[in-house]
Coordinates of C-alpha atoms in Angstrom, one line a residue:
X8 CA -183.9 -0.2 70.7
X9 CA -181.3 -2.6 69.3
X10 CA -180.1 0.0 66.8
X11 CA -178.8 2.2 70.1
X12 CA -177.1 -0.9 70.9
X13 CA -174.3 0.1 67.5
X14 CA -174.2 3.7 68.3
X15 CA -170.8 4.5 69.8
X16 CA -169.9 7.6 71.8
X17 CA -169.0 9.9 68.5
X18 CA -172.1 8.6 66.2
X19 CA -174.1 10.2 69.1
X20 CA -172.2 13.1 69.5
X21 CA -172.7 13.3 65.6
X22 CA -176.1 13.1 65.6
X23 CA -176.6 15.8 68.8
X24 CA -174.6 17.6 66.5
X25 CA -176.6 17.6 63.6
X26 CA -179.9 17.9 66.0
X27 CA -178.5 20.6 68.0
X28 CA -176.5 22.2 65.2
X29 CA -178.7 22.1 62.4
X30 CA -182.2 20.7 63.2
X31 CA -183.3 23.0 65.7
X32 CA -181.3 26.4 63.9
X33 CA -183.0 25.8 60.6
X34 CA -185.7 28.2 60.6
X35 CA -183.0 30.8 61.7
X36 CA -180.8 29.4 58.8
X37 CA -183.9 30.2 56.5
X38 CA -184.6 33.5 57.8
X39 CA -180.9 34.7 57.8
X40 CA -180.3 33.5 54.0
X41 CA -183.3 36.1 53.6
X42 CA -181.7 39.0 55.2
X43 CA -178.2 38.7 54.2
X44 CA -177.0 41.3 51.3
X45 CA -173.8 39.6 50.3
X46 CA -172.8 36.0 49.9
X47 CA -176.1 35.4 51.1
X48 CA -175.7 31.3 50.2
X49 CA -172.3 31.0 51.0
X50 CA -172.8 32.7 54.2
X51 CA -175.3 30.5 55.1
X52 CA -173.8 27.3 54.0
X53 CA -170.7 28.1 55.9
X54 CA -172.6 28.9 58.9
X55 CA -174.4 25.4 59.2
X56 CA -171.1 23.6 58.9
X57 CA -169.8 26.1 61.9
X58 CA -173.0 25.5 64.2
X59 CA -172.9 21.7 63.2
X60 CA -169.1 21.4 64.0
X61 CA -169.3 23.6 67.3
X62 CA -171.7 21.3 68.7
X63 CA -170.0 18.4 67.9
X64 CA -166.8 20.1 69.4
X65 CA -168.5 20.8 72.7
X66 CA -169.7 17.1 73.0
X67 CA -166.8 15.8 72.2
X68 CA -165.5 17.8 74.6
X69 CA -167.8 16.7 77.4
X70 CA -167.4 13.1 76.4
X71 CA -164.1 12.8 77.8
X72 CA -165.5 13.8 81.5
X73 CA -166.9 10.1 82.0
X74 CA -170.6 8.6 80.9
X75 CA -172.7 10.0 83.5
X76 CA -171.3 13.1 84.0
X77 CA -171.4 13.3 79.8
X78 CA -175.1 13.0 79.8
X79 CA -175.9 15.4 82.4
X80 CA -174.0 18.3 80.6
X81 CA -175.2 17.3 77.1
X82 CA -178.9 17.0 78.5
X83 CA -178.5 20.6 79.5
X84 CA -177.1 21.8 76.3
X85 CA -180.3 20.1 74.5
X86 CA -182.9 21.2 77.1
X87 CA -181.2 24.6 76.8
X88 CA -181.0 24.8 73.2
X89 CA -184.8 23.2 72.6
X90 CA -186.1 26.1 75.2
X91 CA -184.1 28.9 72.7
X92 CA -185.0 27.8 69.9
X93 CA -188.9 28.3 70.9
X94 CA -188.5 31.7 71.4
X95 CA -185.9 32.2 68.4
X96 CA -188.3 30.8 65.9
X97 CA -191.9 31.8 67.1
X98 CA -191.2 35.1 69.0
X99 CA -188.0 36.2 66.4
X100 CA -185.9 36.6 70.2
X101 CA -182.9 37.4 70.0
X102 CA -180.9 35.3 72.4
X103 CA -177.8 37.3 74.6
X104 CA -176.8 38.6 77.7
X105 CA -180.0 40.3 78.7
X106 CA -182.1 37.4 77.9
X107 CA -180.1 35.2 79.8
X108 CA -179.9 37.4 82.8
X109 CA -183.6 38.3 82.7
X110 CA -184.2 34.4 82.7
X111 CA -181.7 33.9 85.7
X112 CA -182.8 36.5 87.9
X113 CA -186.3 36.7 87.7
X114 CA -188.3 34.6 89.8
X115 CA -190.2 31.9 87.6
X116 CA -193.5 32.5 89.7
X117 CA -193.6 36.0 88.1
X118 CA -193.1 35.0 84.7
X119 CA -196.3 35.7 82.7
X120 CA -197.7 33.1 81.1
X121 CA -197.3 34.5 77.9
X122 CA -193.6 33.9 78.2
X123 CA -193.9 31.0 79.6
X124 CA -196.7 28.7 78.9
X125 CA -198.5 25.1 78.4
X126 CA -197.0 26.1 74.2
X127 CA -193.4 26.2 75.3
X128 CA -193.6 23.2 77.9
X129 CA -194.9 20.9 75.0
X130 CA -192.6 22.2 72.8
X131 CA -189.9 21.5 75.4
X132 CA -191.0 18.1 76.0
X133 CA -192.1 17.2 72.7
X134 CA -188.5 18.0 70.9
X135 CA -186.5 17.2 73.8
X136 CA -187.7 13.8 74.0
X137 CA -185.7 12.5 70.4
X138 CA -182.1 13.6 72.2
X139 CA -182.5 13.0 75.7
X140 CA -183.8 9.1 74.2
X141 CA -180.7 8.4 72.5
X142 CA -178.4 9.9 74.9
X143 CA -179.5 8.1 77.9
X144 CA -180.1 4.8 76.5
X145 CA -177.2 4.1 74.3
X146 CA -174.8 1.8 76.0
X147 CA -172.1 4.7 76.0
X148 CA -168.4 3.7 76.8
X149 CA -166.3 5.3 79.7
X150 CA -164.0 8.0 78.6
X151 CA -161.4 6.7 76.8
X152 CA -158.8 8.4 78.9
X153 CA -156.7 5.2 80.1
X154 CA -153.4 4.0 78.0
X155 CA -154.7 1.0 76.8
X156 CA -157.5 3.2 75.5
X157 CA -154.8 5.2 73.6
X158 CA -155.7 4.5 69.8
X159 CA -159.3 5.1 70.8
X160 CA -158.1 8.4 72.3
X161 CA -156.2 9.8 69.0
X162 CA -159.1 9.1 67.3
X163 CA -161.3 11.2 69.0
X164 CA -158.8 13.7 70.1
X165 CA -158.0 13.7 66.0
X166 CA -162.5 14.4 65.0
X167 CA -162.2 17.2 68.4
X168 CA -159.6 19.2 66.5
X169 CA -161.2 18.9 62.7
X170 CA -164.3 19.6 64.4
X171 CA -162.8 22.9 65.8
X172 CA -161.2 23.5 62.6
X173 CA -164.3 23.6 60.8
X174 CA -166.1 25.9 63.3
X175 CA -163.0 28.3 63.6
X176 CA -161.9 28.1 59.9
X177 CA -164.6 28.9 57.8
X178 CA -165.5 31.4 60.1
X179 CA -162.0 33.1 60.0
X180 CA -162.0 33.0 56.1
X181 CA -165.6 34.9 55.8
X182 CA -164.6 37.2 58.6
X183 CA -161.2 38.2 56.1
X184 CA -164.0 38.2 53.5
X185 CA -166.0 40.3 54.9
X186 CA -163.1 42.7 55.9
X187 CA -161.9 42.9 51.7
X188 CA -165.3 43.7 51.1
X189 CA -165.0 46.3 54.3
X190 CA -162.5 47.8 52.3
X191 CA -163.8 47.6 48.8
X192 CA -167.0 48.8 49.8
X193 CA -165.6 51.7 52.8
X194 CA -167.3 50.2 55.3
X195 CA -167.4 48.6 58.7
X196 CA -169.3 45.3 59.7
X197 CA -169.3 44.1 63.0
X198 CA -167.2 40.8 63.3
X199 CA -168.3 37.8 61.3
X200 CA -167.9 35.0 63.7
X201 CA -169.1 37.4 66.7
X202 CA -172.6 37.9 65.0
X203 CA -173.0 34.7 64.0
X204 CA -172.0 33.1 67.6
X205 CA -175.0 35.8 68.5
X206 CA -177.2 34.7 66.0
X207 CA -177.4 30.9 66.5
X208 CA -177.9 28.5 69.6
X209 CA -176.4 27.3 71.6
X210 CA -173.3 29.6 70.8
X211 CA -175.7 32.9 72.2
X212 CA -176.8 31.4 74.5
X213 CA -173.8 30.0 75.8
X214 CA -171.8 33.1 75.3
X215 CA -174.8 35.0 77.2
X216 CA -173.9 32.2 80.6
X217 CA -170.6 33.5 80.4
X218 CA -171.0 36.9 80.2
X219 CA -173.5 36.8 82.7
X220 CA -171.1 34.5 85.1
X221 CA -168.2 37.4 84.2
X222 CA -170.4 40.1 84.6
X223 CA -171.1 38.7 88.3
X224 CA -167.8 37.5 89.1
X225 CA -167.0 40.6 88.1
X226 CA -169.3 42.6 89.9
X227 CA -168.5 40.1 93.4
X228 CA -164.9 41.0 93.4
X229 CA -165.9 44.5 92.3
X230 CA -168.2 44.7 95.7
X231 CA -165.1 43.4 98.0
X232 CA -162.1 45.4 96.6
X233 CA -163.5 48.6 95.4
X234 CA -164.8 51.4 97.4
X235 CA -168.4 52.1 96.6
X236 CA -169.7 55.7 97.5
X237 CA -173.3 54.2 97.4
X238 CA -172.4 52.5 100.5
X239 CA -170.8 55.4 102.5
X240 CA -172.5 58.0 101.6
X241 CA -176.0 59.4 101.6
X242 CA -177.8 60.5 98.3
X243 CA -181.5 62.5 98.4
X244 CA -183.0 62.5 95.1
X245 CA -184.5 65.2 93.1
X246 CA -188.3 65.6 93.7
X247 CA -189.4 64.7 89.9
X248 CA -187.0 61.4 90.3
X249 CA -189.4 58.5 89.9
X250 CA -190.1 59.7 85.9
X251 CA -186.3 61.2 85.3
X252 CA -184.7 59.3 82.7
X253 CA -180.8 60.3 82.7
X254 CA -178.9 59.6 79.6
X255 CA -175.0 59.2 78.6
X256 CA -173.8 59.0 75.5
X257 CA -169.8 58.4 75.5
X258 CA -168.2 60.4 72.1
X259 CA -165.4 58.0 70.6
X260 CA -161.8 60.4 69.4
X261 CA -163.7 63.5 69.0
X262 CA -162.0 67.1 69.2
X263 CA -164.2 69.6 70.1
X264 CA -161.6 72.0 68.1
X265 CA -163.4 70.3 65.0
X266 CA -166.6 70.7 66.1
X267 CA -168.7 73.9 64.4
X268 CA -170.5 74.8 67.8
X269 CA -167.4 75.1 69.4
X270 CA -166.8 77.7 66.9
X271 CA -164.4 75.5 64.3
X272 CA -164.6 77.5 61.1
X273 CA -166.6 74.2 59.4
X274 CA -170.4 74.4 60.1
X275 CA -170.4 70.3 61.0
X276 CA -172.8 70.5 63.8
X277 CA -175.6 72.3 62.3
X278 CA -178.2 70.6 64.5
X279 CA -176.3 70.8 67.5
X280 CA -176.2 75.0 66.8
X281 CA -179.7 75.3 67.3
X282 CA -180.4 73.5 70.6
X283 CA -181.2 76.0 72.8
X284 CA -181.2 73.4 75.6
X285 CA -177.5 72.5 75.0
X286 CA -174.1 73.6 77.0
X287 CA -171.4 72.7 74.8
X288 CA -168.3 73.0 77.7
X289 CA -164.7 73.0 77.2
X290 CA -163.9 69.6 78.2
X291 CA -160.6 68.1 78.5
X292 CA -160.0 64.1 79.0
X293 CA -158.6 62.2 81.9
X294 CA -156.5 60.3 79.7
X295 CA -155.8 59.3 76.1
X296 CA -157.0 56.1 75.0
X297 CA -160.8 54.5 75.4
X298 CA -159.3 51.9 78.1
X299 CA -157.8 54.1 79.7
X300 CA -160.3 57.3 80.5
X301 CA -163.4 55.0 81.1
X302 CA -161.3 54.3 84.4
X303 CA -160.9 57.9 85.0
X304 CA -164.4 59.0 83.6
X305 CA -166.9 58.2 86.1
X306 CA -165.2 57.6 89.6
X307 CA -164.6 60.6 92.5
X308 CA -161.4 62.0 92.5
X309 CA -158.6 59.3 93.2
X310 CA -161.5 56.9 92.0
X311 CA -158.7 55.5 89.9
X312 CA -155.0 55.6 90.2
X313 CA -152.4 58.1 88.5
X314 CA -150.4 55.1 87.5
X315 CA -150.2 54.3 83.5
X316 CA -152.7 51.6 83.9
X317 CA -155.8 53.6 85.8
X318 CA -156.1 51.2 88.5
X319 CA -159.6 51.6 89.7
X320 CA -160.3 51.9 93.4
X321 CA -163.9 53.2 93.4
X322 CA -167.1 52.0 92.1
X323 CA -168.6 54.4 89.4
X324 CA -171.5 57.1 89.0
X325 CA -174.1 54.6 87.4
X326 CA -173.2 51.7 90.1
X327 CA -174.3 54.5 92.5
X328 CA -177.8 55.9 89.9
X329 CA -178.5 52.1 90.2
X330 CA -178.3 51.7 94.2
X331 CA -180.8 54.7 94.2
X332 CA -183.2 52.9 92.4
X333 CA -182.4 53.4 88.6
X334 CA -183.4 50.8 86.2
X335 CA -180.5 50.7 83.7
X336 CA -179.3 49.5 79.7
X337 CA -176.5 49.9 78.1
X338 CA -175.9 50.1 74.4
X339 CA -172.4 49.5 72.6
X340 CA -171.0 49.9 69.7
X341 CA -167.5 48.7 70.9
X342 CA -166.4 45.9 73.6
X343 CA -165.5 47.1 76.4
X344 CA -166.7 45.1 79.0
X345 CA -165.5 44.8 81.9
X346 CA -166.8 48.9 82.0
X347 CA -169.9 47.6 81.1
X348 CA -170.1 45.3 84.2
X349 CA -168.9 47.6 86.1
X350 CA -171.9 50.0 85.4
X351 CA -174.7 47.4 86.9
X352 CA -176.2 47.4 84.2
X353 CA -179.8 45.3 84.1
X354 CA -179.2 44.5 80.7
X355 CA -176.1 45.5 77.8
X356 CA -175.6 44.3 74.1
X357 CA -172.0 45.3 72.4
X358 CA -172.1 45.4 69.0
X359 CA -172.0 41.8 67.5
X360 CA -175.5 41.3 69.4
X361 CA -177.0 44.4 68.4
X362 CA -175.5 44.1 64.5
X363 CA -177.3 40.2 64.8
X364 CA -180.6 41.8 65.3
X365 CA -183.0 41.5 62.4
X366 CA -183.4 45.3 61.7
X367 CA -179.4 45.7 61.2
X368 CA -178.4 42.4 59.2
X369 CA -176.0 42.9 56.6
X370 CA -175.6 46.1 58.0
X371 CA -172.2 48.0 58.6
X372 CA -171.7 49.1 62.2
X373 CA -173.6 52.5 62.5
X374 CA -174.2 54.9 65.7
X375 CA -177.4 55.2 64.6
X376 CA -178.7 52.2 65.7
X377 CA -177.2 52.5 69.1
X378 CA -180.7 55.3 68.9
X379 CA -183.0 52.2 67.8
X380 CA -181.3 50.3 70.9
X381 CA -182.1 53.4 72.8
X382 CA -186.2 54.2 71.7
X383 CA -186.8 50.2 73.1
X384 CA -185.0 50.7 76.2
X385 CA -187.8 54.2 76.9
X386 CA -190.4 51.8 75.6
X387 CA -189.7 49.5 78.0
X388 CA -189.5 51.8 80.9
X389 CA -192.3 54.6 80.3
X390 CA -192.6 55.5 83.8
X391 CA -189.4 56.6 84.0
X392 CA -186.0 56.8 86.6
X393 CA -184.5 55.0 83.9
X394 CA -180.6 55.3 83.1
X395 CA -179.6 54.8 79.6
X396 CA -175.6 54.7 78.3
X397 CA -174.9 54.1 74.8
X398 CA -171.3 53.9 73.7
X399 CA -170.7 55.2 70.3
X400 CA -167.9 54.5 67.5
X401 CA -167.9 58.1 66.6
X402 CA -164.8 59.1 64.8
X403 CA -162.6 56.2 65.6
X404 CA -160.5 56.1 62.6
X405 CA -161.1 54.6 59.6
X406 CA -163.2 57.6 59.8
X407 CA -164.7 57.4 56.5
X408 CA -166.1 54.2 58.0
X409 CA -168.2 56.0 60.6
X410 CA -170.9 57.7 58.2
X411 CA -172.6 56.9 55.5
X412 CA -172.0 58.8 51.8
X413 CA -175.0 61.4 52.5
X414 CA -172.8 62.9 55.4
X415 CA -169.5 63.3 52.8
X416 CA -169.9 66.7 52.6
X417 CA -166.1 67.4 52.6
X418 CA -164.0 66.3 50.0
X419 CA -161.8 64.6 48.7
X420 CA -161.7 61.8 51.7
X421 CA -159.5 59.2 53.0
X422 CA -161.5 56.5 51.4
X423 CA -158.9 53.3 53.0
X424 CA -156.4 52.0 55.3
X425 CA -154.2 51.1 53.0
X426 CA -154.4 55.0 51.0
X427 CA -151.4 57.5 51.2
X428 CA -154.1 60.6 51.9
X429 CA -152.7 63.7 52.8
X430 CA -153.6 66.0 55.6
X431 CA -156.8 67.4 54.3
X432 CA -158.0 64.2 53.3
X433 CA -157.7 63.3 57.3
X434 CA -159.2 66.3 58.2
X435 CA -162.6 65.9 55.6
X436 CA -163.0 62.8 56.6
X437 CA -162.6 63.4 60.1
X438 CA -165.0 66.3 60.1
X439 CA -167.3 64.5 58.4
X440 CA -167.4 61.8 61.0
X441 CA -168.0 64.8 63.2
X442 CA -171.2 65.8 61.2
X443 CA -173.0 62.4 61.4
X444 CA -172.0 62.4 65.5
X445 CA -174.2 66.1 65.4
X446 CA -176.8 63.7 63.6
X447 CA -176.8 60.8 65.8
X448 CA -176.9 63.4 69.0
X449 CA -179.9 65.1 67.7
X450 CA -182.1 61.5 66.9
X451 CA -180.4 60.6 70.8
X452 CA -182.7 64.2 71.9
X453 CA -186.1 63.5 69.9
X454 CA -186.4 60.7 71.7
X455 CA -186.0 62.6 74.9
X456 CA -188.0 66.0 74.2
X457 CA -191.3 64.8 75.4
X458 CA -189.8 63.0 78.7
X459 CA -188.1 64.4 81.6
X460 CA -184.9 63.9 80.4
X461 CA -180.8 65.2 80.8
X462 CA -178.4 63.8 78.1
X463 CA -174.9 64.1 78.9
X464 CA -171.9 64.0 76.2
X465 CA -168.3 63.4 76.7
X466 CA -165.7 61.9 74.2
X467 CA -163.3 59.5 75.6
X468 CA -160.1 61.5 74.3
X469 CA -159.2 63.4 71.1
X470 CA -156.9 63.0 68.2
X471 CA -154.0 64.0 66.7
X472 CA -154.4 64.3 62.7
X473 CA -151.7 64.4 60.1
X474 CA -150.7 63.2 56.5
X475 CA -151.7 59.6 56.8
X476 CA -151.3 59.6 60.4
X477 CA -154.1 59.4 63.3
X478 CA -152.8 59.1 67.1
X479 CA -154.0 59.0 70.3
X480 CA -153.1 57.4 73.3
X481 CA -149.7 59.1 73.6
X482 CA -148.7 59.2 77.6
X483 CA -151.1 61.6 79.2
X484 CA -147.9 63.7 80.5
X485 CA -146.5 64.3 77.2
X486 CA -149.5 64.2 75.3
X487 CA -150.6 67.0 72.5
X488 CA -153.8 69.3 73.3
X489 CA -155.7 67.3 70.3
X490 CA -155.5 64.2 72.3
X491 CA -156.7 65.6 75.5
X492 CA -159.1 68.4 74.2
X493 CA -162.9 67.2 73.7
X494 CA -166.2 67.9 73.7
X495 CA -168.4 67.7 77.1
X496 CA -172.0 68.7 76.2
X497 CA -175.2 68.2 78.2
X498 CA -178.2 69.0 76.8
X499 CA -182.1 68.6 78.8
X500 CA -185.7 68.7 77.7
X501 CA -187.8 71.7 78.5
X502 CA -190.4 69.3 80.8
X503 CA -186.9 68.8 83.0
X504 CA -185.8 72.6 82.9
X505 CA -189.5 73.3 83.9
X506 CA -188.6 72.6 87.6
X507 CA -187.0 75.8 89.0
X508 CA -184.1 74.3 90.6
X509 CA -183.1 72.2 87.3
X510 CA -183.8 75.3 85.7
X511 CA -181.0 77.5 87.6
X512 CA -178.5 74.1 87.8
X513 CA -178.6 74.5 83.8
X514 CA -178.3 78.2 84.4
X515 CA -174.9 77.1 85.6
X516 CA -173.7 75.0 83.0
X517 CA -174.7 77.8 80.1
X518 CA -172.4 80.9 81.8
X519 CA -169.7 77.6 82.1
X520 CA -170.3 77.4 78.1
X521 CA -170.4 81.1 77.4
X522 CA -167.1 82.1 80.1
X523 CA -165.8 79.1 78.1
X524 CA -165.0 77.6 81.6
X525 CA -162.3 74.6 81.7
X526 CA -164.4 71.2 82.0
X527 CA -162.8 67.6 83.6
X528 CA -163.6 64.4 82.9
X529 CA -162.8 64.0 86.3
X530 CA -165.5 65.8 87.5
X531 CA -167.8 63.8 86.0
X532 CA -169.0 62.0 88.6
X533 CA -169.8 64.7 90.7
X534 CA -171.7 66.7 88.2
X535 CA -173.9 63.6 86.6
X536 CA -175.5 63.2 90.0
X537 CA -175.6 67.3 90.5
X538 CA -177.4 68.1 87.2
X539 CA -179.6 65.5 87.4
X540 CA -181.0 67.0 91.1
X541 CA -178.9 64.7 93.1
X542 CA -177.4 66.0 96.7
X543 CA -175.8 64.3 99.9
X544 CA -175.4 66.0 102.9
X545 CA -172.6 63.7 103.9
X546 CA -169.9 64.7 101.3
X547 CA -171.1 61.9 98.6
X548 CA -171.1 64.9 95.9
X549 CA -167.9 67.5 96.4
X550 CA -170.1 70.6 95.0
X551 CA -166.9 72.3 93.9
X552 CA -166.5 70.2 91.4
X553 CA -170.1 70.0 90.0
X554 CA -170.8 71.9 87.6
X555 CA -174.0 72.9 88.3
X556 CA -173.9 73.9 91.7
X557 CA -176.0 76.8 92.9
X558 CA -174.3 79.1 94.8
X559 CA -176.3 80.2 98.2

């Protein structure tokens, strides 16, 4: 006990730090050195000094909101981090958003006991007990926040800043690491510091509370300034609803003018040329950059302003899926999220999280395991009326970046950035990126062609391709065909097309594909919930603009 007594404010803040930081990440330190294909000890000696020196940062940071007020917060962060590291190291968990907001929404009396048990309540209390000791009965000064105090306060205002520095820093320098070896090796790895803050408490954890508390922010301001259809207007299901799972994959700069099934003189979709399940529409976008036509994508008409900016007015087609009862997951291979929130999702992982899983360490960032993400979410919801939307990379230039070398079938390619490639070089690559997409499409339907299941496919917007040049997101009123003109595909399983009146709804969308009918992301909306069986006899769907709409 008299030791505590020569602990000052920043020893203990040191030593939560190295508790915290270190003590409790250790076996995930371990386990990452073991999965990591480059720089695998640098990596990971880099990565305890960041974990140890965010920690201290954050208590330092607490420290200066007064003693008692100090050791409440900094209990929390230690019971918080003690509880994730129990499931981290014995259950291999990875820690996010849909973790967190599985924990925080689900009441504790239905937890199972294998979840929660007398295991993790002896762990809790058992390795609690060493922090919580010293924090509450060291004789901790007030913050030092008074004039008199003011050496005291450069001091510690002087180890808040290094501590930063060596969180930020080293992280920064392995991130413009990884991006020289990005270059080198013509590849693309999700950021450094993102998957680490993903990989390690209590950064995911922490970064889970505040996506969660944006994601409901979000979703309250969301439900008191936008106009939600779900709420006006009346929606009857289809009759083989409660096992329909519903599927949208959103394409990233892809041309359907490059696409072989749209007859480009380049056989690149060789397994989307088979499906005999598939309408491959003429689809044009809403608007020009990713941003941009996720506004316009998935609301009614005037669901979004024809301002610049796409000012949203109206809640979107998978807020109202999920008001009829739809469990929902969403998948991302990019970072968009305030569309992610705005999808009421139950659960979503961007990137970072998904590249910190163990199956894609060390990994470059690859659609294809956006169809990994999307064969757990089905596991988890065999009985179906189950929404899944995965949002791909797809061509999004560095385009060479967005395949691996078994999908290089045109050459030569623009291999960098940095390259002075010429128009065909573009264009190989390009298509090339086009050819894995048809790959990642067809694992996205195997998954699918034992379930009743519809897949939808839209790219955000095209691009415009020339000697060293890629564009898009030119103003939509001035903007050339290649940025506007994109591939709108939906393809369904033969259990869904078994029900006659799915069956004459695809009818539909086929002698749209054949009389090579005009297609609008606009319409979107409308014909998600008609294809999938949806109606409303109150105007909720405007059947002239669904698509599959059975004339009487």
């Amino acid at each position: 006990m008299k030791k505590l007594l020569f602990l000052t404010q920043q020893r203990v803040c040191c030593l939560l730090a190295f508790y915290i930081g270190i003590l409790l990440n250790l076996p995930i330190f371990l386990r990452r050195f073991h999965q990591l294909r480059y720089d695998a000890l640098l990596s990971t000696g880099i990565e305890i000094v960041a974990a140890f020196a965010l920690v201290l940062f954050t208590t330092l940071l607490a420290s200066l909101a007064g003693r008692l007020l100090f050791r409440i917060l900094i209990s929390l962060l230690v019971v918080g981090s003690v509880a994730a590291s129990y499931y981290m190291i014995f259950f291999n968990v990875d820690i996010g958003y849909g973790i967190i907001a599985a924990v925080m929404t689900t009441d504790s009396m239905d937890l199972s006991k294998e979840s929660i048990g007398w295991n993790f309540g002896l762990w809790l209390v058992l390795v609690s007990l060493l922090p919580l000791l010293i924090l509450w009965l060291a004789p901790l000064p007030e913050a030092v926040l008074h004039r008199r105090n003011g050496g005291a306060m450069l001091r510690r205002a002087g180890v808040m800043v290094a501590a930063g520095l060596c969180c930020w820093l080293p992280l920064k320098v392995m991130g413009k690491h990884q991006d020289s070896l990005d270059r080198q090796h013509n590849r693309m790895m999700a950021s450094y510091g993102g998957v680490v803050a993903g990989t390690y408490s209590p950064s995911n954890w922490l970064s889970g509370m505040g996506l969660l508390a944006y994601s409901s922010w979000s979703q309250a301001e969301d439900s008191r300034k936008l106009f939600d259809p779900a709420a006006h207007f009346t929606y009857t299901p289809p009759k083989d609803v409660n096992d329909l799972y519903v599927v949208f994959v959103i394409g990233e700069s892809a041309r359907r003018d490059h696409m072989g099934v749209y007859g480009y003189a380049r056989d690149n979709t060789p397994n989307l040329d088979k499906e005999p399940n598939l309408a491959a529409l003429q689809g044009y976008s809403c608007d020009t950059s990713t941003k941009l036509s996720l506004r316009c994508m998935f609301v009614r008409e005037g669901g979004a302003s024809e301002a610049p900016e796409r000012t949203l007015k109206e809640m979107n087609v998978f807020s109202v899926l999920k008001k009829q009862g739809f469990s929902s997951e969403l998948f991302a291979m990019q970072s968009e999220a305030w569309f992610y929130n705005k999808a009421l999702a139950d659960d979503y992982a961007l990137r970072e999280t998904i590249q910190s899983e163990k199956r894609n360490v060390g990994k470059p960032i690859d659609d294809m395991a956006l169809v990994s993400e999307l064969k757990d979410s089905l596991d988890r919801h065999p009985q179906g009326k189950h929404l899944v939307i995965l949002h791909t990379k797809g061509s999004h230039y560095l385009y060479t970046e967005r395949y691996p070398r078994a999908f290089a079938r045109y050459q030569p390619e623009c291999m960098g950035i940095d390259d002075n490639c010429s128009t065909q070089q573009m264009v190989n690559s390009y298509d090339n990126s086009l050819l894995y997409t048809d790959h990642v499409l067809e694992q996205v339907f195997n998954q699918l062609r034992n379930r009743n299941a519809i897949v939808f496919y839209a790219s955000d917007h095209g691009e415009s391709i020339s000697k060293n040049m890629h564009f898009h997101g030119t103003p939509r009123n001035v903007a050339p065909m290649a940025q506007r003109s994109v591939p709108i595909m939906v393809w369904a399983s033969d259990k869904f097309l078994a029900h006659p009146d799915h069956a004459a709804a695809f009818a539909q969308l086929k002698m749209l594909a054949k009389d090579k009918t005009p297609v609008f992301h606009e319409k979107l909306f409308d014909s998600i919930l008609g294809c999938a069986g949806f109606t409303s006899p109150n105007g909720g769907i405007n059947e002239l603009r669904n698509w599959c709409h059975v004339k009487q």
